[in-house]
mmCIF file of C-alpha atoms in Angstrom:
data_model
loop_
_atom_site.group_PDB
_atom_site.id
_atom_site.type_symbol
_atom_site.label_atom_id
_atom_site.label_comp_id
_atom_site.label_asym_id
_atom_site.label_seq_id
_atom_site.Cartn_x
_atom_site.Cartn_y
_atom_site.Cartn_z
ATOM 1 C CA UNK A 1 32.146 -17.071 -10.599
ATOM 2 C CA UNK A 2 29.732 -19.685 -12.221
ATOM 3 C CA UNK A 3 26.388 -18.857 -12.560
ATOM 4 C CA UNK A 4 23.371 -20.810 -13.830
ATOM 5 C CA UNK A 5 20.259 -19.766 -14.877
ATOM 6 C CA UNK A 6 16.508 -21.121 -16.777
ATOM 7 C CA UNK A 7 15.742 -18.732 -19.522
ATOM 8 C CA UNK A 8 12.761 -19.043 -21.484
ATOM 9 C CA UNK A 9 14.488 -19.127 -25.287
ATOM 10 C CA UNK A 10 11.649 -19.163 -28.206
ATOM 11 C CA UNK A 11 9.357 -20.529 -26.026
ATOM 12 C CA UNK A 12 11.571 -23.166 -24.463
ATOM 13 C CA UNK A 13 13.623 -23.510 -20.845
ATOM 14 C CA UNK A 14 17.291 -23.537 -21.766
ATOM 15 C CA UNK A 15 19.755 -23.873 -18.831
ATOM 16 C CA UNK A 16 22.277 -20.716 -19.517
ATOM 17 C CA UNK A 17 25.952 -20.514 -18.034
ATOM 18 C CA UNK A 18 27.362 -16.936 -17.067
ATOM 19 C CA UNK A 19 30.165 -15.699 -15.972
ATOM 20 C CA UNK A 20 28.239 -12.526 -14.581
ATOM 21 C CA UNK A 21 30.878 -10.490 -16.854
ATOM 22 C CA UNK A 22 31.334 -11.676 -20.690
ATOM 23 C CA UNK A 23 28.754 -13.921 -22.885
ATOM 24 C CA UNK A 24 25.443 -15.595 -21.568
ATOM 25 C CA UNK A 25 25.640 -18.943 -23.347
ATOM 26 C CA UNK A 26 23.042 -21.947 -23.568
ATOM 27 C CA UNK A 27 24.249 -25.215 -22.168
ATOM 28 C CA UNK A 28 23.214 -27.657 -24.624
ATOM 29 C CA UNK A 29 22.397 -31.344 -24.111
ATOM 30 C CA UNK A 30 20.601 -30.532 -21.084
ATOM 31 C CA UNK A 31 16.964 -29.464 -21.076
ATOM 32 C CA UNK A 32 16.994 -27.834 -17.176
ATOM 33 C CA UNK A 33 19.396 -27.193 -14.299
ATOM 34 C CA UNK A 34 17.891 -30.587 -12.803
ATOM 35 C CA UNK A 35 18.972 -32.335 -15.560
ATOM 36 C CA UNK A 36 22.341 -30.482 -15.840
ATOM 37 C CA UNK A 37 22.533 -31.425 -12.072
ATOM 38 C CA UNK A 38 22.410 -35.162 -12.079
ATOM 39 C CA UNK A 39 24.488 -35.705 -15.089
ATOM 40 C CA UNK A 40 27.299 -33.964 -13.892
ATOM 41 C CA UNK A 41 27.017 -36.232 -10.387
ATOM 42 C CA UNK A 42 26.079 -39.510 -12.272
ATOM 43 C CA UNK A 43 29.701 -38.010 -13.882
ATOM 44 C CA UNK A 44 31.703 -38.138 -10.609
ATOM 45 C CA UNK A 45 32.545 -33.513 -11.928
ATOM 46 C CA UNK A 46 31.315 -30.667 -10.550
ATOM 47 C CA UNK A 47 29.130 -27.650 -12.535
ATOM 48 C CA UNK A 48 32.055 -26.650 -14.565
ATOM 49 C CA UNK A 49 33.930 -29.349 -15.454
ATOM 50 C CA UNK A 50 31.049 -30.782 -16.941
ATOM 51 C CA UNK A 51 29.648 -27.899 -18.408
ATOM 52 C CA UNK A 52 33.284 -27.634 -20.441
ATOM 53 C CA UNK A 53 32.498 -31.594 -21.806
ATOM 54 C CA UNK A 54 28.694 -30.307 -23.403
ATOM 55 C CA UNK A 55 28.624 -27.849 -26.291
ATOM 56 C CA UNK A 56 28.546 -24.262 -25.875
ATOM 57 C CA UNK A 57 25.195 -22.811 -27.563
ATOM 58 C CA UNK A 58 23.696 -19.320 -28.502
ATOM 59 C CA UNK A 59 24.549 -16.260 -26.832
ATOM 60 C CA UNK A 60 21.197 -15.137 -24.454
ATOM 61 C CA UNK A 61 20.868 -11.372 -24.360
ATOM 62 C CA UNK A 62 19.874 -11.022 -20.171
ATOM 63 C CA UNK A 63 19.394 -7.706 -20.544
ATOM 64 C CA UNK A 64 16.387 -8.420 -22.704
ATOM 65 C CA UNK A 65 15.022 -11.665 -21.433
ATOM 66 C CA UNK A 66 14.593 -9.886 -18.083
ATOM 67 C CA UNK A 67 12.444 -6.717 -19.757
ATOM 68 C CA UNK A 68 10.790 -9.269 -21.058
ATOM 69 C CA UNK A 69 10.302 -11.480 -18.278
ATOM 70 C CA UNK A 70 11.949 -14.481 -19.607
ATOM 71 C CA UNK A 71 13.853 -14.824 -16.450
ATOM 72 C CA UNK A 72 12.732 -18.363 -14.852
ATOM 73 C CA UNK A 73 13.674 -20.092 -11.317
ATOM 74 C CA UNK A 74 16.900 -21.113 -11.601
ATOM 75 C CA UNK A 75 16.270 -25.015 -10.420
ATOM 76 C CA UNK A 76 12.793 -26.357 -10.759
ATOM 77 C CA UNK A 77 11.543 -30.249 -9.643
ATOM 78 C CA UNK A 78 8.643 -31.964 -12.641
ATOM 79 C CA UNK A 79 6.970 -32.304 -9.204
ATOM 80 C CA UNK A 80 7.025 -29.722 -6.907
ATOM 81 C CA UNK A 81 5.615 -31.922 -3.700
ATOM 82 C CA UNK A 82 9.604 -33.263 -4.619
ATOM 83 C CA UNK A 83 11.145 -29.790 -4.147
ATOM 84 C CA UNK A 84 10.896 -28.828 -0.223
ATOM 85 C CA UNK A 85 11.372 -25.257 1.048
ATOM 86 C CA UNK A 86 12.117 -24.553 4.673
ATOM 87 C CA UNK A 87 14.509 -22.170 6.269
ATOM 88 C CA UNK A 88 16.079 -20.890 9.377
ATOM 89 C CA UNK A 89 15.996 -17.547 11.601
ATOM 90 C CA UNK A 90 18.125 -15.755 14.219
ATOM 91 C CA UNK A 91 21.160 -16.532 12.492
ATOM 92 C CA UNK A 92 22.796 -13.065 11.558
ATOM 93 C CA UNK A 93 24.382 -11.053 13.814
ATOM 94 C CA UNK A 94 21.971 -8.430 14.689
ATOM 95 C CA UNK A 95 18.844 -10.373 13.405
ATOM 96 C CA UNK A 96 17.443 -11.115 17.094
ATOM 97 C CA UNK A 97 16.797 -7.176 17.607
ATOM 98 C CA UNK A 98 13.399 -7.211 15.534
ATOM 99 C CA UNK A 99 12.421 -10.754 17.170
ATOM 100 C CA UNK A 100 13.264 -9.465 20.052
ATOM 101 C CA UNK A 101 11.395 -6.422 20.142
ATOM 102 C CA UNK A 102 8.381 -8.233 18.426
ATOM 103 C CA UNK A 103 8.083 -10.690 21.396
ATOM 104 C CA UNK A 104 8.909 -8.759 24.159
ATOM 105 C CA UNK A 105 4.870 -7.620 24.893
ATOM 106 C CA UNK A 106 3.926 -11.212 25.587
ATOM 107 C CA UNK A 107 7.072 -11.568 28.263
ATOM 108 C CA UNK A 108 8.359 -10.139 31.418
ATOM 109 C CA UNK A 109 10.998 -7.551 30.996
ATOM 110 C CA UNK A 110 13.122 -9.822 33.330
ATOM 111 C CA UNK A 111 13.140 -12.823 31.469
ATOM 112 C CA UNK A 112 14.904 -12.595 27.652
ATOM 113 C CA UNK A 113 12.548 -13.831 24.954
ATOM 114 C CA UNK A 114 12.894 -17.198 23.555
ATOM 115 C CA UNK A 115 14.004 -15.099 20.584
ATOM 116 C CA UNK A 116 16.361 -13.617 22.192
ATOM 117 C CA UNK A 117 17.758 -17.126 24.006
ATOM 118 C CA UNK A 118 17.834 -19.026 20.494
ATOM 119 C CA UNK A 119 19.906 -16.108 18.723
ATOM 120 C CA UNK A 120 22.712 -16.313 21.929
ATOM 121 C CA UNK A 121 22.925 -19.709 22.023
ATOM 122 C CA UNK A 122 23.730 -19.503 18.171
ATOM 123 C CA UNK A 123 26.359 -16.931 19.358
ATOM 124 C CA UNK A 124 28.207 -18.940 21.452
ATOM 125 C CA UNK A 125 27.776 -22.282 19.058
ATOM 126 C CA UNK A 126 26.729 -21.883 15.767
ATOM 127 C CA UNK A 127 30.418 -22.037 14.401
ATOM 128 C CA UNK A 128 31.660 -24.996 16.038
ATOM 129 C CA UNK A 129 35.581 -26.273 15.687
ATOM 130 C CA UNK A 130 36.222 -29.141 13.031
ATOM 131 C CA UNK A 131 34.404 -32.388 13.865
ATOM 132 C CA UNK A 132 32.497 -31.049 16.476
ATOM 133 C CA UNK A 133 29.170 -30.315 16.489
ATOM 134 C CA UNK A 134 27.272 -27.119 16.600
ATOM 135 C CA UNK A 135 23.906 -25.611 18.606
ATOM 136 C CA UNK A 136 21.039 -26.279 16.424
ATOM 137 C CA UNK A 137 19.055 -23.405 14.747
ATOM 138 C CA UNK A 138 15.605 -22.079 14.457
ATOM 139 C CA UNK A 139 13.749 -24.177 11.883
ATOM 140 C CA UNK A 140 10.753 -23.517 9.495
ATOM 141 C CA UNK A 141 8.596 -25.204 6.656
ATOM 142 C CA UNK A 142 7.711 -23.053 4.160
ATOM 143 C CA UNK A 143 5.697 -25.459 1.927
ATOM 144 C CA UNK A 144 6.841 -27.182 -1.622
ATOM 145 C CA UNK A 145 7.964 -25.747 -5.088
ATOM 146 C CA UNK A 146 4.598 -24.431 -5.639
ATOM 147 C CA UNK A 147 5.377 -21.706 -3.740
ATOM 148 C CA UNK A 148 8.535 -20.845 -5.123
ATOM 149 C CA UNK A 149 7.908 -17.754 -7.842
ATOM 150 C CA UNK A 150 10.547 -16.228 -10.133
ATOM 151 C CA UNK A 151 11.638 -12.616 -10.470
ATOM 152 C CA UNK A 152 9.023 -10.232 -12.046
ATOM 153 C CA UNK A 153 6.428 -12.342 -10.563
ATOM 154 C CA UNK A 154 3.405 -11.481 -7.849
ATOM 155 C CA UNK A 155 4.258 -12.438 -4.712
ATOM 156 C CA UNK A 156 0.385 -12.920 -3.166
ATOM 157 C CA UNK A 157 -0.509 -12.562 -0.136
ATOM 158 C CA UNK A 158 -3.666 -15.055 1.338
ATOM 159 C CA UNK A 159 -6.583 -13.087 1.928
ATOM 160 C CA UNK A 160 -6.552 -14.197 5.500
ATOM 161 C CA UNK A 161 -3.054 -12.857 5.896
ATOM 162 C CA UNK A 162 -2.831 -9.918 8.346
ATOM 163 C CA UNK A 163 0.113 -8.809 6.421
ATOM 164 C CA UNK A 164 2.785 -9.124 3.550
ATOM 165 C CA UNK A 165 6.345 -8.340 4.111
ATOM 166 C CA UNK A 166 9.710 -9.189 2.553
ATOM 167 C CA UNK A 167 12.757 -10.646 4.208
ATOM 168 C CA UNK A 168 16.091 -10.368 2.073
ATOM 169 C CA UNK A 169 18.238 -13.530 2.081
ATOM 170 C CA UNK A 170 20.540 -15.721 0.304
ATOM 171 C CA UNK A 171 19.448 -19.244 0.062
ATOM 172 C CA UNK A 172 20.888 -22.309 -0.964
ATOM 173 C CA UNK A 173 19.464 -24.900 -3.161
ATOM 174 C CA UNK A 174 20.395 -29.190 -2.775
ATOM 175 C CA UNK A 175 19.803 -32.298 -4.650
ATOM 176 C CA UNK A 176 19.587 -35.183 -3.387
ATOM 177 C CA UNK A 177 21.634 -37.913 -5.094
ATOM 178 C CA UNK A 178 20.836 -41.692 -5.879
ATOM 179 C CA UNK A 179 22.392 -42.879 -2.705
ATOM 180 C CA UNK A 180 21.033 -40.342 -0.352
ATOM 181 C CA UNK A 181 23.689 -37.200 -0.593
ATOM 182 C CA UNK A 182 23.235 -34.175 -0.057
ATOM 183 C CA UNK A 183 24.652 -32.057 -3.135
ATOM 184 C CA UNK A 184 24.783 -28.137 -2.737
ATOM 185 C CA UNK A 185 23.916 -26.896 -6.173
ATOM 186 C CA UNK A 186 24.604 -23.465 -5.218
ATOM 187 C CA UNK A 187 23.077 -20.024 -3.418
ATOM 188 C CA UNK A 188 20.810 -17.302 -4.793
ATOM 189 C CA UNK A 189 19.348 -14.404 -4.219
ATOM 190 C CA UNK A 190 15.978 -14.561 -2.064
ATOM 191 C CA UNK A 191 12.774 -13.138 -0.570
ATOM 192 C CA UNK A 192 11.698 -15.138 2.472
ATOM 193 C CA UNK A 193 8.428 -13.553 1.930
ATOM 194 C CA UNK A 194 6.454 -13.900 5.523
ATOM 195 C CA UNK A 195 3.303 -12.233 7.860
ATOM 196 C CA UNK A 196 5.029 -10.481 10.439
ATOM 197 C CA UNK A 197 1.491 -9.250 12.005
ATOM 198 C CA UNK A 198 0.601 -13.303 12.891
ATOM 199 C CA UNK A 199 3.792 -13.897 14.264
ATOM 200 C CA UNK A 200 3.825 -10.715 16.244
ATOM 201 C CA UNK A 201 0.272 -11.730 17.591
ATOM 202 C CA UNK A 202 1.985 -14.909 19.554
ATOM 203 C CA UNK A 203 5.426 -16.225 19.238
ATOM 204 C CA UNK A 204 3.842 -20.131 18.528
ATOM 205 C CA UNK A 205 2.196 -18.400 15.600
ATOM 206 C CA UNK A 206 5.516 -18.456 13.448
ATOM 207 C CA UNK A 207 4.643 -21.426 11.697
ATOM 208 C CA UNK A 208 1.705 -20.160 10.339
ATOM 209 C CA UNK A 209 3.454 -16.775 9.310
ATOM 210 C CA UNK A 210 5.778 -18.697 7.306
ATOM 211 C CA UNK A 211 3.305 -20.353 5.392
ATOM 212 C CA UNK A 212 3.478 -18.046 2.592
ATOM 213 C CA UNK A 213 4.686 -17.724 -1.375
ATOM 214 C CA UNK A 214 8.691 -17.105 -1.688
ATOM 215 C CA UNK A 215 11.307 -15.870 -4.213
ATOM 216 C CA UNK A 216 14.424 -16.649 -5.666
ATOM 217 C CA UNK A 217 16.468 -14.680 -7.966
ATOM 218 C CA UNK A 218 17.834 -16.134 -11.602
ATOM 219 C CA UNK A 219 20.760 -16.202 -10.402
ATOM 220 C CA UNK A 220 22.576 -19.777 -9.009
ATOM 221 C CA UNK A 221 25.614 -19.218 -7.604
ATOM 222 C CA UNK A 222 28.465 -22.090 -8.092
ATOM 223 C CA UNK A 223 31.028 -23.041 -5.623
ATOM 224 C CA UNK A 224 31.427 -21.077 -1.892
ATOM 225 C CA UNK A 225 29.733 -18.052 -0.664
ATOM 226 C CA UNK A 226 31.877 -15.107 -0.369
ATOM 227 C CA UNK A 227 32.570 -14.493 3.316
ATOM 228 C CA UNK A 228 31.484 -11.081 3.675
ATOM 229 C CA UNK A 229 27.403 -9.887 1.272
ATOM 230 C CA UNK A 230 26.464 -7.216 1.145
ATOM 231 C CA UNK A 231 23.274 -5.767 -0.478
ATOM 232 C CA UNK A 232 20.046 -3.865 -0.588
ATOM 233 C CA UNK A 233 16.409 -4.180 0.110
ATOM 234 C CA UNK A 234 13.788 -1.256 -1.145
ATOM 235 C CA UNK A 235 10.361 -0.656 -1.416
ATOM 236 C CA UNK A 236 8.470 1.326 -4.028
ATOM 237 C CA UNK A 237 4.849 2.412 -3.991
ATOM 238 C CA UNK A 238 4.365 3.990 -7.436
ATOM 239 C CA UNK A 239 7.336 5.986 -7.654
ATOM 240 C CA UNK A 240 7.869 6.234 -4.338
ATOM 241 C CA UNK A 241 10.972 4.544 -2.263
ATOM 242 C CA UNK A 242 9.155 3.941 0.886
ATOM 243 C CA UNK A 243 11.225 1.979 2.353
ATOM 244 C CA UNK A 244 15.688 1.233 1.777
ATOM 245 C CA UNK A 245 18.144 -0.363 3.961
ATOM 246 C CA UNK A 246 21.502 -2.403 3.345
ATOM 247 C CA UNK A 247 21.462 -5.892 4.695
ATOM 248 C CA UNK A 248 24.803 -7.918 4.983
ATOM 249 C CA UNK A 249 25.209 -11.993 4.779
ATOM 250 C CA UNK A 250 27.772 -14.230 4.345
ATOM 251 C CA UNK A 251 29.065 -16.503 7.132
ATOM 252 C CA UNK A 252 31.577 -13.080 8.444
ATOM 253 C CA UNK A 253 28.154 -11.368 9.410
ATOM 254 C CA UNK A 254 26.403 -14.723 10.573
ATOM 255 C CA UNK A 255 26.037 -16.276 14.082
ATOM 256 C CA UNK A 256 26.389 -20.034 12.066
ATOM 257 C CA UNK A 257 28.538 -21.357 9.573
ATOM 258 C CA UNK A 258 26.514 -22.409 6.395
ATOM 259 C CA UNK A 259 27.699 -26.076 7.285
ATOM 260 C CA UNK A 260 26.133 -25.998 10.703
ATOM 261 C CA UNK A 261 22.971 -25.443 9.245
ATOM 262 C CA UNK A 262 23.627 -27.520 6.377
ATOM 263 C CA UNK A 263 23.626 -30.249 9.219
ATOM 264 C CA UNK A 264 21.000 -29.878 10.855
ATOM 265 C CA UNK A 265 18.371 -30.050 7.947
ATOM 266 C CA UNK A 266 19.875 -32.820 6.517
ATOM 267 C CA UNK A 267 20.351 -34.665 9.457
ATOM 268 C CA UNK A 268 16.700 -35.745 9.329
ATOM 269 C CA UNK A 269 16.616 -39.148 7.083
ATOM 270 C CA UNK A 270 13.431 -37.523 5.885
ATOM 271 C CA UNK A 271 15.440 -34.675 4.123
ATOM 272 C CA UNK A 272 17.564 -36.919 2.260
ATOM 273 C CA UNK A 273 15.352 -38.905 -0.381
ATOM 274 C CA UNK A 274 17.034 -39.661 -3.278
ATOM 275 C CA UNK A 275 16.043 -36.850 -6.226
ATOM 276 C CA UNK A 276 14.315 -34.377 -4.032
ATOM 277 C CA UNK A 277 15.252 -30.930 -4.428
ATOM 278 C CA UNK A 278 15.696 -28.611 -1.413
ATOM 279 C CA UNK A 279 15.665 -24.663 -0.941
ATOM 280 C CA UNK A 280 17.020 -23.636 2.246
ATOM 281 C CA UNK A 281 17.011 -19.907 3.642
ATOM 282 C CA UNK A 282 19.491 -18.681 5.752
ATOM 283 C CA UNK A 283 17.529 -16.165 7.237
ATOM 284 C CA UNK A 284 18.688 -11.999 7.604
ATOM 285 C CA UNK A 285 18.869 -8.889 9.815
ATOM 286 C CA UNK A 286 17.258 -6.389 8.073
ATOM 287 C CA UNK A 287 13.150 -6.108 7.857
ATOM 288 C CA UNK A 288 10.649 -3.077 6.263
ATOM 289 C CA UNK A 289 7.905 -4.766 9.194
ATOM 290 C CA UNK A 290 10.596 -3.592 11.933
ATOM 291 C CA UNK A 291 10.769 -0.185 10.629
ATOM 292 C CA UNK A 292 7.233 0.448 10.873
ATOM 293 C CA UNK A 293 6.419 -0.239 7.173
ATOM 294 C CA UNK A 294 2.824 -1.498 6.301
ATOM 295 C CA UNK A 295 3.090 -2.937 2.592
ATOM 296 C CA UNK A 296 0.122 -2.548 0.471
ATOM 297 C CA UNK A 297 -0.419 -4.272 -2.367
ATOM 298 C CA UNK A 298 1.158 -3.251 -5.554
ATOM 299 C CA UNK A 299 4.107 -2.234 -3.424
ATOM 300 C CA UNK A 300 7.372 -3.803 -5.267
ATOM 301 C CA UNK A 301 10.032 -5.270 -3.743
ATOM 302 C CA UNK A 302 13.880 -4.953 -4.955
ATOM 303 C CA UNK A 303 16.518 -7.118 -3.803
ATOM 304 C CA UNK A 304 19.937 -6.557 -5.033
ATOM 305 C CA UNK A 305 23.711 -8.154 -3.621
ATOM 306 C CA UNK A 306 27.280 -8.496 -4.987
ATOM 307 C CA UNK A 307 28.946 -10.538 -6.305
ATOM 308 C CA UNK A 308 24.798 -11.361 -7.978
ATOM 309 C CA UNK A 309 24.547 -9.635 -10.731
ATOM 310 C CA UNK A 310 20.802 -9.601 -11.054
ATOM 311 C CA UNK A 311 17.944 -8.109 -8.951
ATOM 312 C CA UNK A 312 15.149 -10.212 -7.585
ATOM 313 C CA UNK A 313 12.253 -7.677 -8.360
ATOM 314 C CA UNK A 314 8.335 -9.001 -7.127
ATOM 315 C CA UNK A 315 5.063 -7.294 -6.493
ATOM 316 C CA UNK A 316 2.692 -7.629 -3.551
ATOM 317 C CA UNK A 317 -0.516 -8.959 -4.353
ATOM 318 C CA UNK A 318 -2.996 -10.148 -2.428
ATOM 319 C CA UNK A 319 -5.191 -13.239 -3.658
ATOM 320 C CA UNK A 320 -9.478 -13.334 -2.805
ATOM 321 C CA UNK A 321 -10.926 -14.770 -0.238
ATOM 322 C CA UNK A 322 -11.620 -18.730 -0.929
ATOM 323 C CA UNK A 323 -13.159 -20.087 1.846
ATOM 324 C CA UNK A 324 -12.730 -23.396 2.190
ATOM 325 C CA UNK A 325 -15.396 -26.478 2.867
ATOM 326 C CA UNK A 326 -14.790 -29.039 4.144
ATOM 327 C CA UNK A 327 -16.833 -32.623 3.186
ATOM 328 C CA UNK A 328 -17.123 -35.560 5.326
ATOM 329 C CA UNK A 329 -17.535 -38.816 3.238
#
């Protein structure tokens, strides 16, 4: 499968193609996957075909560019208020048990949690028949590109935050072409990095838990996501493994097909202006917070999936207090 990453190469971004088994090789002609991106649609191809009309350049040692942190986003925007990063939850099979649990304080034992209620109506239509329709999912803003970091890099917590804990996901990342398109550029690796304390504290609080710093691994996936993923997420505090559990994705361990959410964030006009980039998570089942972990800064997180080769590896840190003033004119 086609994979694209940004490398830093003597001090420049160079767009790499990998075939996560033989040679790393620069994509020349191209100076980032952006770039790479709108050619190839301005071309009428996808990734590959146009990929084979470009030269092939150097060979790019991963191995080494990710000891030495060379390893970049895979897809940035010039402007990152242009590159929008939202998500959705309660859409794995299993993922309303930690919600639900989570929620359950502030309602009566009688009554399911709205938790509870969004993940069954996903159940029983989130994978709706051809030209049909499906339920529409949780939804959350997670802020812009700026809060996007690369493997290897701090993941910081705001010093108001009551805590800082990783969700493992696969996301998907979109273009938006010239006449208002949605293209799927592919999925990667991610940590949908959130404060599960606030959004324990009250349910209506979730917006401001997701308001946090996220990850993506180097690694973009071309073309369709395998069916059934399966992969890791672990914990280490010093050289301790505090925390490991599998987590599966893919839409054979989903409550939605990829194209039901797909439809429902684009179905917004908003979401569809012409050279905007957009990150989408698809949200997962498996949480450290759940388990009764309490990260601490320093504490690095390790996120690792076939068929990615690559594993999204970021530290907790936690940034000072800034309090902020505000001026009236």
């Amino acid at each position: 499968m086609l994979r694209l990453l940004q490398v830093a190469v003597d001090g420049q971004v160079r767009v790499v193609a990998w075939d996560g088994e033989g040679e790393a090789r620069v994509v020349e002609g191209v100076s980032s996957t952006y770039e790479l991106a709108s050619k190839a649609i301005a071309a009428g191809q996808g990734f590959a075909d146009y990929i084979a009309t470009l030269p092939a350049g150097a060979v790019v040692d991963l191995a080494a560019a990710e000891a030495e942190g060379r390893l970049l986003l895979p897809v940035t925007h010039a402007d990152p208020a242009h590159f929008i990063v939202a998500g959705t939850g309660l859409t794995h099979l299993g993922s309303a048990d930690g919600r639900d649990k989570m929620h359950k304080a502030a309602q009566s034992e009688e009554k399911p949690t709205d938790s509870m209620r969004m993940f069954l109506m996903g159940v029983e239509g989130g994978k709706p028949k051809a030209g049909e329709t499906g339920v529409q999912p949780e939804w959350f803003y997670k802020g812009d590109g700026s809060q996007l970091k690369a493997t290897g890099e701090d993941l910081v917590s705001p010093a108001f935050a009551l805590d800082g804990g990783e969700e493992p996901e696969l996301a998907a990342i979109y273009l938006i072409g010239e006449d208002g398109t949605p293209y799927r550029l592919g999925f990667c690796l991610a940590n949908e990095f959130s404060d599960h304390v606030t959004e324990k504290g009250n349910y209506l609080w979730l917006a401001h838990s997701k308001l946090r710093q996220a990850s993506l691994g180097p690694e973009l996936l071309v073309g369709e996501l395998p069916e059934h993923v399966e992969g890791t997420s672990l914990i280490r505090r010093g050289d301790e493994v505090i925390f490991e559990k599998p987590f599966l994705s893919g839409e054979a361990n989903m409550s939605h097909t990829i194209a039901n959410l797909e439809h429902h964030n684009f179905k917004y006009e908003l979401f569809r202006r012409p050279g905007d980039l957009h990150v989408h998570f698809f949200g997962t089942a498996t949480l450290s917070f759940t388990a009764g972990v309490k990260t601490e800064a320093g504490d690095r997180f390790e996120i690792s999936a076939a068929p990615f080769k690559l594993t999204l590896v970021n530290r907790l840190a936690v940034a000072e207090d800034a309090p902020v003033a505000i001026r009236p004119l």
